[in-house]
PDB file of C-alpha atoms and ligand atoms in Angstrom:
ATOM      1  CA  MET A   1     126.930   6.844 179.881  1.00  0.00           C
ATOM      2  CA  GLY A   2     124.749   5.389 177.015  1.00  0.00           C
ATOM      3  CA  LYS A   3     122.552   8.453 176.587  1.00  0.00           C
ATOM      4  CA  LYS A   4     125.499  10.768 176.719  1.00  0.00           C
ATOM      5  CA  GLU A   5     127.310   8.561 174.215  1.00  0.00           C
ATOM      6  CA  ASN A   6     124.258   8.654 171.925  1.00  0.00           C
ATOM      7  CA  ASP A   7     124.362  12.411 171.918  1.00  0.00           C
ATOM      8  CA  LYS A   8     127.673  12.300 170.135  1.00  0.00           C
ATOM      9  CA  LEU A   9     128.655  11.064 166.709  1.00  0.00           C
ATOM     10  CA  CYS A  10     132.002   9.630 166.049  1.00  0.00           C
ATOM     11  CA  ILE A  11     133.778  10.433 162.750  1.00  0.00           C
ATOM     12  CA  MET A  12     136.921   8.493 161.900  1.00  0.00           C
ATOM     13  CA  ILE A  13     139.341   9.360 159.151  1.00  0.00           C
ATOM     14  CA  ILE A  14     141.486   6.425 158.148  1.00  0.00           C
ATOM     15  CA  PRO A  15     144.438   7.356 155.957  1.00  0.00           C
ATOM     16  CA  HIS A  16     146.657   4.658 154.358  1.00  0.00           C
ATOM     17  CA  THR A  17     149.759   5.576 156.188  1.00  0.00           C
ATOM     18  CA  ALA A  18     149.181   7.647 159.285  1.00  0.00           C
ATOM     19  CA  LYS A  19     147.258   7.008 162.349  1.00  0.00           C
ATOM     20  CA  VAL A  20     143.483   6.955 162.368  1.00  0.00           C
ATOM     21  CA  LYS A  21     142.014  10.329 163.205  1.00  0.00           C
ATOM     22  CA  LYS A  22     138.933  10.347 165.285  1.00  0.00           C
ATOM     23  CA  PHE A  23     136.489  13.238 165.902  1.00  0.00           C
ATOM     24  CA  SER A  24     133.401  13.258 167.818  1.00  0.00           C
ATOM     25  CA  ILE A  25     130.684  15.782 167.072  1.00  0.00           C
ATOM     26  CA  PRO A  26     127.310  16.348 168.668  1.00  0.00           C
ATOM     27  CA  SER A  27     124.644  14.242 167.079  1.00  0.00           C
ATOM     28  CA  TRP A  28     122.309  17.303 166.396  1.00  0.00           C
ATOM     29  CA  LEU A  29     124.945  19.045 164.337  1.00  0.00           C
ATOM     30  CA  PRO A  30     124.165  17.349 160.962  1.00  0.00           C
ATOM     31  CA  LYS A  31     120.486  18.159 161.367  1.00  0.00           C
ATOM     32  CA  VAL A  32     121.200  21.747 162.236  1.00  0.00           C
ATOM     33  CA  VAL A  33     123.654  22.002 159.386  1.00  0.00           C
ATOM     34  CA  SER A  34     121.193  20.541 156.894  1.00  0.00           C
ATOM     35  CA  ILE A  35     118.433  22.855 158.140  1.00  0.00           C
ATOM     36  CA  ALA A  36     120.844  25.763 157.881  1.00  0.00           C
ATOM     37  CA  ILE A  37     121.822  24.709 154.365  1.00  0.00           C
ATOM     38  CA  GLY A  38     118.148  24.372 153.511  1.00  0.00           C
ATOM     39  CA  LEU A  39     117.497  27.840 154.894  1.00  0.00           C
ATOM     40  CA  ILE A  40     120.465  29.268 153.005  1.00  0.00           C
ATOM     41  CA  ILE A  41     119.211  27.673 149.780  1.00  0.00           C
ATOM     42  CA  LEU A  42     115.733  29.018 150.424  1.00  0.00           C
ATOM     43  CA  PHE A  43     117.162  32.410 151.235  1.00  0.00           C
ATOM     44  CA  LEU A  44     119.386  32.332 148.174  1.00  0.00           C
ATOM     45  CA  SER A  45     116.564  31.275 145.909  1.00  0.00           C
ATOM     46  CA  LEU A  46     114.400  34.033 147.376  1.00  0.00           C
ATOM     47  CA  PHE A  47     117.265  36.433 146.895  1.00  0.00           C
ATOM     48  CA  ILE A  48     117.786  35.255 143.313  1.00  0.00           C
ATOM     49  CA  SER A  49     114.117  35.516 142.558  1.00  0.00           C
ATOM     50  CA  ASN A  50     114.108  38.938 144.130  1.00  0.00           C
ATOM     51  CA  LEU A  51     117.142  39.843 142.101  1.00  0.00           C
ATOM     52  CA  HIS A  52     115.422  38.515 139.039  1.00  0.00           C
ATOM     53  CA  ASN A  53     112.358  40.590 139.800  1.00  0.00           C
ATOM     54  CA  SER A  54     114.530  43.628 140.367  1.00  0.00           C
ATOM     55  CA  TYR A  55     116.271  42.930 137.115  1.00  0.00           C
ATOM     56  CA  GLU A  56     112.954  42.588 135.304  1.00  0.00           C
ATOM     57  CA  SER A  57     111.671  45.793 136.829  1.00  0.00           C
ATOM     58  CA  LEU A  58     114.933  47.551 136.001  1.00  0.00           C
ATOM     59  CA  LYS A  59     114.743  46.207 132.473  1.00  0.00           C
ATOM     60  CA  GLU A  60     111.195  47.471 132.217  1.00  0.00           C
ATOM     61  CA  LYS A  61     112.254  50.838 133.577  1.00  0.00           C
ATOM     62  CA  TYR A  62     115.145  50.873 131.163  1.00  0.00           C
ATOM     63  CA  ASN A  63     112.791  50.077 128.299  1.00  0.00           C
ATOM     64  CA  ILE A  64     110.503  52.895 129.354  1.00  0.00           C
ATOM     65  CA  LYS A  65     113.479  55.245 129.611  1.00  0.00           C
ATOM     66  CA  ALA A  66     114.772  54.030 126.250  1.00  0.00           C
ATOM     67  CA  ALA A  67     111.383  54.679 124.713  1.00  0.00           C
ATOM     68  CA  GLN A  68     111.382  58.135 126.304  1.00  0.00           C
ATOM     69  CA  VAL A  69     114.872  58.777 124.997  1.00  0.00           C
ATOM     70  CA  ASN A  70     113.763  57.685 121.539  1.00  0.00           C
ATOM     71  CA  ALA A  71     110.743  59.945 121.754  1.00  0.00           C
ATOM     72  CA  LEU A  72     112.990  62.812 122.818  1.00  0.00           C
ATOM     73  CA  LYS A  73     115.363  62.030 119.973  1.00  0.00           C
ATOM     74  CA  ALA A  74     112.480  62.074 117.529  1.00  0.00           C
ATOM     75  CA  GLU A  75     111.275  65.332 119.046  1.00  0.00           C
ATOM     76  CA  ASN A  76     114.759  66.751 118.732  1.00  0.00           C
ATOM     77  CA  ASP A  77     114.983  65.643 115.116  1.00  0.00           C
ATOM     78  CA  LYS A  78     111.640  67.293 114.492  1.00  0.00           C
ATOM     79  CA  LYS A  79     112.821  70.478 116.201  1.00  0.00           C
ATOM     80  CA  ASN A  80     116.037  70.409 114.194  1.00  0.00           C
ATOM     81  CA  PHE A  81     114.026  70.016 111.049  1.00  0.00           C
ATOM     82  CA  GLN A  82     111.778  72.871 112.081  1.00  0.00           C
ATOM     83  CA  ILE A  83     114.834  75.003 112.862  1.00  0.00           C
ATOM     84  CA  PHE A  84     116.239  74.096 109.471  1.00  0.00           C
ATOM     85  CA  ASN A  85     112.934  75.048 107.874  1.00  0.00           C
ATOM     86  CA  LEU A  86     112.791  78.273 109.832  1.00  0.00           C
ATOM     87  CA  LYS A  87     116.336  79.034 108.783  1.00  0.00           C
ATOM     88  CA  SER A  88     115.486  78.472 105.172  1.00  0.00           C
ATOM     89  CA  GLU A  89     112.295  80.524 105.662  1.00  0.00           C
ATOM     90  CA  ASN A  90     114.458  83.197 107.175  1.00  0.00           C
ATOM     91  CA  ASP A  91     116.831  83.022 104.231  1.00  0.00           C
ATOM     92  CA  LYS A  92     113.906  83.233 101.855  1.00  0.00           C
ATOM     93  CA  LEU A  93     112.602  86.206 103.813  1.00  0.00           C
ATOM     94  CA  ARG A  94     115.980  87.890 103.585  1.00  0.00           C
ATOM     95  CA  GLU A  95     116.072  87.147  99.875  1.00  0.00           C
ATOM     96  CA  LYS A  96     112.586  88.598  99.478  1.00  0.00           C
ATOM     97  CA  SER A  97     113.544  91.565 101.564  1.00  0.00           C
ATOM     98  CA  ALA A  98     116.598  92.177  99.394  1.00  0.00           C
ATOM     99  CA  GLU A  99     114.403  91.811  96.325  1.00  0.00           C
ATOM    100  CA  ILE A 100     111.889  94.315  97.708  1.00  0.00           C
ATOM    101  CA  ASP A 101     114.746  96.613  98.588  1.00  0.00           C
ATOM    102  CA  TYR A 102     115.985  96.420  95.014  1.00  0.00           C
ATOM    103  CA  LYS A 103     112.455  97.087  93.725  1.00  0.00           C
ATOM    104  CA  LEU A 104     112.199 100.076  96.045  1.00  0.00           C
ATOM    105  CA  MET A 105     115.393 101.457  94.555  1.00  0.00           C
ATOM    106  CA  GLU A 106     114.043 100.845  91.050  1.00  0.00           C
ATOM    107  CA  ILE A 107     110.824 102.679  91.990  1.00  0.00           C
ATOM    108  CA  ASP A 108     112.949 105.486  93.350  1.00  0.00           C
ATOM    109  CA  LYS A 109     114.889 105.725  90.093  1.00  0.00           C
ATOM    110  CA  LEU A 110     111.621 105.859  88.151  1.00  0.00           C
ATOM    111  CA  GLN A 111     110.372 108.535  90.514  1.00  0.00           C
ATOM    112  CA  ARG A 112     113.470 110.639  89.842  1.00  0.00           C
ATOM    113  CA  GLU A 113     112.954 110.247  86.099  1.00  0.00           C
ATOM    114  CA  LEU A 114     109.287 111.191  86.427  1.00  0.00           C
ATOM    115  CA  GLU A 115     110.328 114.169  88.528  1.00  0.00           C
ATOM    116  CA  LYS A 116     112.595 115.312  85.715  1.00  0.00           C
ATOM    117  CA  ILE A 117     109.884 114.811  83.069  1.00  0.00           C
ATOM    118  CA  ALA A 118     107.157 116.517  85.085  1.00  0.00           C
ATOM    119  CA  GLY A 119     109.497 119.175  86.472  1.00  0.00           C
ATOM    120  CA  ILE A 120     108.401 118.532  90.058  1.00  0.00           C
ATOM    121  CA  GLN A 121     109.783 116.798  93.136  1.00  0.00           C
ATOM    122  CA  SER A 122     108.160 113.823  94.805  1.00  0.00           C
ATOM    123  CA  PRO A 123     107.201 114.131  98.486  1.00  0.00           C
ATOM    124  CA  SER A 124     110.387 112.353  99.609  1.00  0.00           C
ATOM    125  CA  ARG A 125     112.347 115.325  98.204  1.00  0.00           C
ATOM    126  CA  GLY A 126     115.131 113.136  96.902  1.00  0.00           C
ATOM    127  CA  LYS A 127     115.537 111.070 100.062  1.00  0.00           C
ATOM    128  CA  LEU A 128     115.908 107.372  99.461  1.00  0.00           C
ATOM    129  CA  LEU A 129     113.065 105.618 101.228  1.00  0.00           C
ATOM    130  CA  THR A 130     114.505 102.154 100.917  1.00  0.00           C
ATOM    131  CA  LYS A 131     114.971  99.790 103.850  1.00  0.00           C
ATOM    132  CA  THR A 132     117.931 100.808 105.959  1.00  0.00           C
ATOM    133  CA  GLN A 133     121.001  98.963 104.799  1.00  0.00           C
ATOM    134  CA  GLY A 134     123.134  96.912 107.199  1.00  0.00           C
ATOM    135  CA  LEU A 135     120.277  95.256 109.010  1.00  0.00           C
ATOM    136  CA  GLN A 136     121.542  91.787 108.214  1.00  0.00           C
ATOM    137  CA  ASP A 137     122.095  90.950 111.915  1.00  0.00           C
ATOM    138  CA  THR A 138     118.630  91.854 113.094  1.00  0.00           C
ATOM    139  CA  GLU A 139     115.896  89.319 113.699  1.00  0.00           C
ATOM    140  CA  SER A 140     113.954  88.533 110.588  1.00  0.00           C
ATOM    141  CA  THR A 141     110.762  89.629 112.337  1.00  0.00           C
ATOM    142  CA  ASP A 142     112.320  93.043 112.993  1.00  0.00           C
ATOM    143  CA  GLU A 143     113.496  93.176 109.424  1.00  0.00           C
ATOM    144  CA  LEU A 144     110.028  92.255 108.225  1.00  0.00           C
ATOM    145  CA  ARG A 145     108.463  94.941 110.407  1.00  0.00           C
ATOM    146  CA  ILE A 146     110.912  97.559 109.112  1.00  0.00           C
ATOM    147  CA  LEU A 147     110.252  96.405 105.572  1.00  0.00           C
ATOM    148  CA  ILE A 148     106.484  96.618 106.045  1.00  0.00           C
ATOM    149  CA  ASP A 149     106.845 100.111 107.542  1.00  0.00           C
ATOM    150  CA  THR A 150     109.088 101.144 104.641  1.00  0.00           C
ATOM    151  CA  LEU A 151     106.647  99.773 102.094  1.00  0.00           C
ATOM    152  CA  ASP A 152     103.833 101.582 103.859  1.00  0.00           C
ATOM    153  CA  LEU A 153     105.756 104.855 103.741  1.00  0.00           C
ATOM    154  CA  LYS A 154     106.642 104.267 100.099  1.00  0.00           C
ATOM    155  CA  LYS A 155     103.003 103.570  99.251  1.00  0.00           C
ATOM    156  CA  LYS A 156     101.890 106.827 100.885  1.00  0.00           C
ATOM    157  CA  GLU A 157     104.724 108.698  99.194  1.00  0.00           C
ATOM    158  CA  LEU A 158     103.820 107.269  95.790  1.00  0.00           C
ATOM    159  CA  GLN A 159     100.138 108.095  96.303  1.00  0.00           C
ATOM    160  CA  ASP A 160     101.082 111.711  97.056  1.00  0.00           C
ATOM    161  CA  PHE A 161     103.512 111.727  94.141  1.00  0.00           C
ATOM    162  CA  ILE A 162     100.843 110.428  91.747  1.00  0.00           C
ATOM    163  CA  VAL A 163      98.484 113.209  92.863  1.00  0.00           C
ATOM    164  CA  ASP A 164     101.299 115.749  92.325  1.00  0.00           C
ATOM    165  CA  ILE A 165     102.074 114.316  88.889  1.00  0.00           C
ATOM    166  CA  GLU A 166      98.413 114.306  87.899  1.00  0.00           C
ATOM    167  CA  GLU A 167      98.109 117.939  88.966  1.00  0.00           C
ATOM    168  CA  ARG A 168     101.336 118.726  87.128  1.00  0.00           C
ATOM    169  CA  PHE A 169     100.172 116.992  83.955  1.00  0.00           C
ATOM    170  CA  GLU A 170      96.815 118.716  84.287  1.00  0.00           C
ATOM    171  CA  TYR A 171      98.706 122.016  84.459  1.00  0.00           C
ATOM    172  CA  LEU A 172     101.031 121.070  81.572  1.00  0.00           C
ATOM    173  CA  GLU A 173      97.983 120.279  79.478  1.00  0.00           C
ATOM    174  CA  THR A 174      97.019 123.950  79.744  1.00  0.00           C
ATOM    175  CA  ILE A 175     100.455 125.272  78.648  1.00  0.00           C
ATOM    176  CA  PRO A 176     100.362 126.100  74.900  1.00  0.00           C
ATOM    177  CA  ASP A 177     103.631 124.379  74.009  1.00  0.00           C
ATOM    178  CA  LEU A 178     102.296 122.025  71.319  1.00  0.00           C
ATOM    179  CA  TRP A 179     102.973 123.040  67.718  1.00  0.00           C
ATOM    180  CA  PRO A 180      99.470 123.792  66.309  1.00  0.00           C
ATOM    181  CA  THR A 181     100.360 122.459  62.854  1.00  0.00           C
ATOM    182  CA  HIS A 182     103.315 121.378  60.764  1.00  0.00           C
ATOM    183  CA  GLY A 183     104.870 123.151  57.839  1.00  0.00           C
ATOM    184  CA  ARG A 184     107.462 125.756  57.022  1.00  0.00           C
ATOM    185  CA  LEU A 185     108.121 128.562  59.497  1.00  0.00           C
ATOM    186  CA  THR A 186     107.857 131.535  57.101  1.00  0.00           C
ATOM    187  CA  SER A 187     107.691 134.420  59.566  1.00  0.00           C
ATOM    188  CA  LYS A 188     108.796 134.953  63.142  1.00  0.00           C
ATOM    189  CA  PHE A 189     107.595 137.140  65.996  1.00  0.00           C
ATOM    190  CA  GLY A 190     108.800 140.749  65.949  1.00  0.00           C
ATOM    191  CA  MET A 191     109.407 143.681  63.576  1.00  0.00           C
ATOM    192  CA  ARG A 192     109.276 142.761  59.901  1.00  0.00           C
ATOM    193  CA  GLN A 193     108.715 144.155  56.453  1.00  0.00           C
ATOM    194  CA  ASN A 194     104.994 144.475  55.775  1.00  0.00           C
ATOM    195  CA  PRO A 195     104.299 141.607  53.355  1.00  0.00           C
ATOM    196  CA  LEU A 196     101.211 143.314  51.904  1.00  0.00           C
ATOM    197  CA  GLY A 197     102.261 146.924  51.850  1.00  0.00           C
ATOM    198  CA  ARG A 198     104.986 149.402  52.486  1.00  0.00           C
ATOM    199  CA  GLY A 199     107.075 149.948  55.582  1.00  0.00           C
ATOM    200  CA  ARG A 200     107.754 147.782  58.623  1.00  0.00           C
ATOM    201  CA  GLN A 201     105.260 146.531  61.140  1.00  0.00           C
ATOM    202  CA  PHE A 202     105.272 144.358  64.265  1.00  0.00           C
ATOM    203  CA  HIS A 203     104.339 140.698  63.698  1.00  0.00           C
ATOM    204  CA  TYR A 204     102.535 139.469  66.803  1.00  0.00           C
ATOM    205  CA  GLY A 205     102.865 135.767  66.037  1.00  0.00           C
ATOM    206  CA  ILE A 206     104.550 133.216  63.827  1.00  0.00           C
ATOM    207  CA  ASP A 207     103.520 131.985  60.369  1.00  0.00           C
ATOM    208  CA  ILE A 208     103.616 128.310  59.495  1.00  0.00           C
ATOM    209  CA  ALA A 209     102.956 127.591  55.832  1.00  0.00           C
ATOM    210  CA  ASN A 210     101.527 124.410  54.405  1.00  0.00           C
ATOM    211  CA  SER A 211      98.878 123.373  51.882  1.00  0.00           C
ATOM    212  CA  SER A 212      95.261 124.450  52.344  1.00  0.00           C
ATOM    213  CA  GLY A 213      93.302 122.035  54.502  1.00  0.00           C
ATOM    214  CA  THR A 214      96.232 121.026  56.722  1.00  0.00           C
ATOM    215  CA  ASN A 215      95.042 120.193  60.238  1.00  0.00           C
ATOM    216  CA  ILE A 216      95.254 122.896  62.915  1.00  0.00           C
ATOM    217  CA  VAL A 217      95.147 121.601  66.497  1.00  0.00           C
ATOM    218  CA  ALA A 218      94.761 123.233  69.892  1.00  0.00           C
ATOM    219  CA  SER A 219      98.166 124.075  71.326  1.00  0.00           C
ATOM    220  CA  ALA A 220      96.799 123.409  74.820  1.00  0.00           C
ATOM    221  CA  LYS A 221      93.644 122.427  76.637  1.00  0.00           C
ATOM    222  CA  GLY A 222      91.186 125.300  76.937  1.00  0.00           C
ATOM    223  CA  ILE A 223      87.856 126.868  76.139  1.00  0.00           C
ATOM    224  CA  VAL A 224      86.885 128.449  72.767  1.00  0.00           C
ATOM    225  CA  ILE A 225      86.267 132.173  73.318  1.00  0.00           C
ATOM    226  CA  PHE A 226      86.165 133.164  69.651  1.00  0.00           C
ATOM    227  CA  SER A 227      85.323 131.245  66.504  1.00  0.00           C
ATOM    228  CA  GLY A 228      84.495 133.046  63.263  1.00  0.00           C
ATOM    229  CA  TYR A 229      85.637 135.755  60.906  1.00  0.00           C
ATOM    230  CA  LYS A 230      87.932 138.469  62.250  1.00  0.00           C
ATOM    231  CA  ARG A 231      88.991 141.443  60.170  1.00  0.00           C
ATOM    232  CA  GLY A 232      92.486 140.925  58.774  1.00  0.00           C
ATOM    233  CA  TYR A 233      92.772 137.519  60.457  1.00  0.00           C
ATOM    234  CA  GLY A 234      90.140 135.760  58.350  1.00  0.00           C
ATOM    235  CA  ARG A 235      88.518 132.669  59.853  1.00  0.00           C
ATOM    236  CA  THR A 236      89.951 132.588  63.373  1.00  0.00           C
ATOM    237  CA  VAL A 237      89.798 130.555  66.572  1.00  0.00           C
ATOM    238  CA  ILE A 238      90.847 131.981  69.962  1.00  0.00           C
ATOM    239  CA  LEU A 239      91.291 129.713  72.964  1.00  0.00           C
ATOM    240  CA  ASP A 240      91.506 130.716  76.619  1.00  0.00           C
ATOM    241  CA  HIS A 241      93.674 128.286  78.609  1.00  0.00           C
ATOM    242  CA  GLU A 242      92.473 129.720  81.933  1.00  0.00           C
ATOM    243  CA  ASN A 243      95.969 130.152  83.316  1.00  0.00           C
ATOM    244  CA  GLY A 244      96.823 133.554  81.807  1.00  0.00           C
ATOM    245  CA  TYR A 245      97.527 132.120  78.343  1.00  0.00           C
ATOM    246  CA  LYS A 246      95.371 132.609  75.236  1.00  0.00           C
ATOM    247  CA  THR A 247      96.154 131.327  71.729  1.00  0.00           C
ATOM    248  CA  LEU A 248      94.977 132.579  68.330  1.00  0.00           C
ATOM    249  CA  TYR A 249      94.805 130.623  65.077  1.00  0.00           C
ATOM    250  CA  ALA A 250      94.191 132.760  61.971  1.00  0.00           C
ATOM    251  CA  HIS A 251      93.664 132.593  58.146  1.00  0.00           C
ATOM    252  CA  ASN A 252      91.906 129.217  58.380  1.00  0.00           C
ATOM    253  CA  SER A 253      89.873 127.854  55.493  1.00  0.00           C
ATOM    254  CA  LYS A 254      87.483 126.314  58.034  1.00  0.00           C
ATOM    255  CA  VAL A 255      86.875 126.558  61.766  1.00  0.00           C
ATOM    256  CA  LEU A 256      85.631 123.367  63.433  1.00  0.00           C
ATOM    257  CA  VAL A 257      84.757 124.541  66.969  1.00  0.00           C
ATOM    258  CA  SER A 258      82.221 126.935  68.518  1.00  0.00           C
ATOM    259  CA  VAL A 259      82.412 129.472  71.331  1.00  0.00           C
ATOM    260  CA  GLY A 260      82.058 127.691  74.672  1.00  0.00           C
ATOM    261  CA  ASP A 261      83.492 124.373  73.453  1.00  0.00           C
ATOM    262  CA  ARG A 262      86.092 122.815  75.694  1.00  0.00           C
ATOM    263  CA  VAL A 263      89.010 121.449  73.698  1.00  0.00           C
ATOM    264  CA  GLU A 264      91.824 119.131  74.634  1.00  0.00           C
ATOM    265  CA  LYS A 265      95.480 119.708  73.824  1.00  0.00           C
ATOM    266  CA  GLY A 266      96.053 118.419  70.287  1.00  0.00           C
ATOM    267  CA  GLN A 267      92.352 118.437  69.351  1.00  0.00           C
ATOM    268  CA  LEU A 268      91.576 119.376  65.729  1.00  0.00           C
ATOM    269  CA  ILE A 269      90.037 122.878  65.729  1.00  0.00           C
ATOM    270  CA  ALA A 270      90.458 124.232  62.171  1.00  0.00           C
ATOM    271  CA  LYS A 271      91.795 123.659  58.677  1.00  0.00           C
ATOM    272  CA  MET A 272      94.605 125.758  57.236  1.00  0.00           C
ATOM    273  CA  GLY A 273      93.727 128.354  54.612  1.00  0.00           C
ATOM    274  CA  SER A 274      94.427 131.865  53.379  1.00  0.00           C
ATOM    275  CA  THR A 275      91.404 133.876  54.573  1.00  0.00           C
ATOM    276  CA  GLY A 276      91.842 137.506  55.681  1.00  0.00           C
ATOM    277  CA  ARG A 277      94.957 139.534  54.919  1.00  0.00           C
ATOM    278  CA  SER A 278      97.074 136.667  53.646  1.00  0.00           C
ATOM    279  CA  THR A 279      99.481 136.028  50.788  1.00  0.00           C
ATOM    280  CA  GLY A 280      99.100 132.256  50.751  1.00  0.00           C
ATOM    281  CA  SER A 281      97.966 129.226  52.704  1.00  0.00           C
ATOM    282  CA  HIS A 282      99.476 129.437  56.194  1.00  0.00           C
ATOM    283  CA  LEU A 283      98.616 129.557  59.890  1.00  0.00           C
ATOM    284  CA  HIS A 284      99.185 132.773  61.769  1.00  0.00           C
ATOM    285  CA  PHE A 285      99.646 131.670  65.391  1.00  0.00           C
ATOM    286  CA  GLU A 286      99.765 133.950  68.407  1.00  0.00           C
ATOM    287  CA  ILE A 287     100.245 133.295  72.099  1.00  0.00           C
ATOM    288  CA  HIS A 288      99.118 135.917  74.611  1.00  0.00           C
ATOM    289  CA  GLU A 289     100.302 135.832  78.193  1.00  0.00           C
ATOM    290  CA  ASN A 290      98.147 138.010  80.457  1.00  0.00           C
ATOM    291  CA  ASP A 291      96.741 139.660  77.279  1.00  0.00           C
ATOM    292  CA  LYS A 292     100.187 140.567  75.894  1.00  0.00           C
ATOM    293  CA  PRO A 293     101.444 138.795  72.748  1.00  0.00           C
ATOM    294  CA  ILE A 294     104.665 136.853  73.397  1.00  0.00           C
ATOM    295  CA  ASP A 295     107.059 135.044  71.039  1.00  0.00           C
ATOM    296  CA  PRO A 296     105.500 131.579  70.544  1.00  0.00           C
ATOM    297  CA  LEU A 297     108.945 130.086  69.887  1.00  0.00           C
ATOM    298  CA  THR A 298     109.845 130.679  73.559  1.00  0.00           C
ATOM    299  CA  ILE A 299     107.095 128.245  74.585  1.00  0.00           C
ATOM    300  CA  LEU A 300     106.605 125.750  71.740  1.00  0.00           C
ATOM    301  CA  LYS A 301     108.445 122.498  72.229  1.00  0.00           C
TER     302      LYS A 301
HETATM  303 ZN1   ZN B 401     101.328 136.178  60.598  1.00  0.00          ZN
END
């Protein structure tokens, strides 16, 4: 019995009032229980430590992620700033483009004025070569490309126009439309009473009277084909403008150019006088077109 009795433990609960309660449990149970508790504690502490490690690793991961998020945020801010800058660049570009467009229109206006002055048309023939309007929605790069193309076209057009104008001015230089002197217009082109005799005769030029020695200038650019004394005309200069026009300057007191000289429009060529068949100091001025005298007043400006 003894050994069997030893294998059991007796637990008695003695309340104040009721009967004593008595349990008997196997004697190994406390040991097993304490080992189990020990194991549970060990397990729990391992679990906690594991949990702690997991937490630490999660925290670390979170920190890494947070750092990445911050980096992304910074990147985003940078991008936003760049976008803002690009937008303002774009705005500036649009502003510039509008400015250039305005300048192009101004150039066009000037061209039209020059056309009127020179009496010619520029190569664009009145077409406006400004940037197409209503391109506000296009990409600024497209707009820039269009603008560059337009500017390129305009440059070529202006180069051609300048050549045209130069040629035109070169031609205008040879048109005898400059008054050869200043003074009083005393006689016009056409039939008139002979001032030195009887009857009527044809006057092949105009007379401009002023004091002796008044400057006489070339009415247009040309070459001197006569310079000297001519019967009736006195001291005379004749210019060939090499475009069908010739001009004659008569009754001078002095001639200042020689045959073969090239003269510019407005260049001093003689001094007014009264040589030849003349009643007083004046210039007798003739314009010949294809060797026929024409009324100078139809050309002089
Ligand atoms: Zn005359």
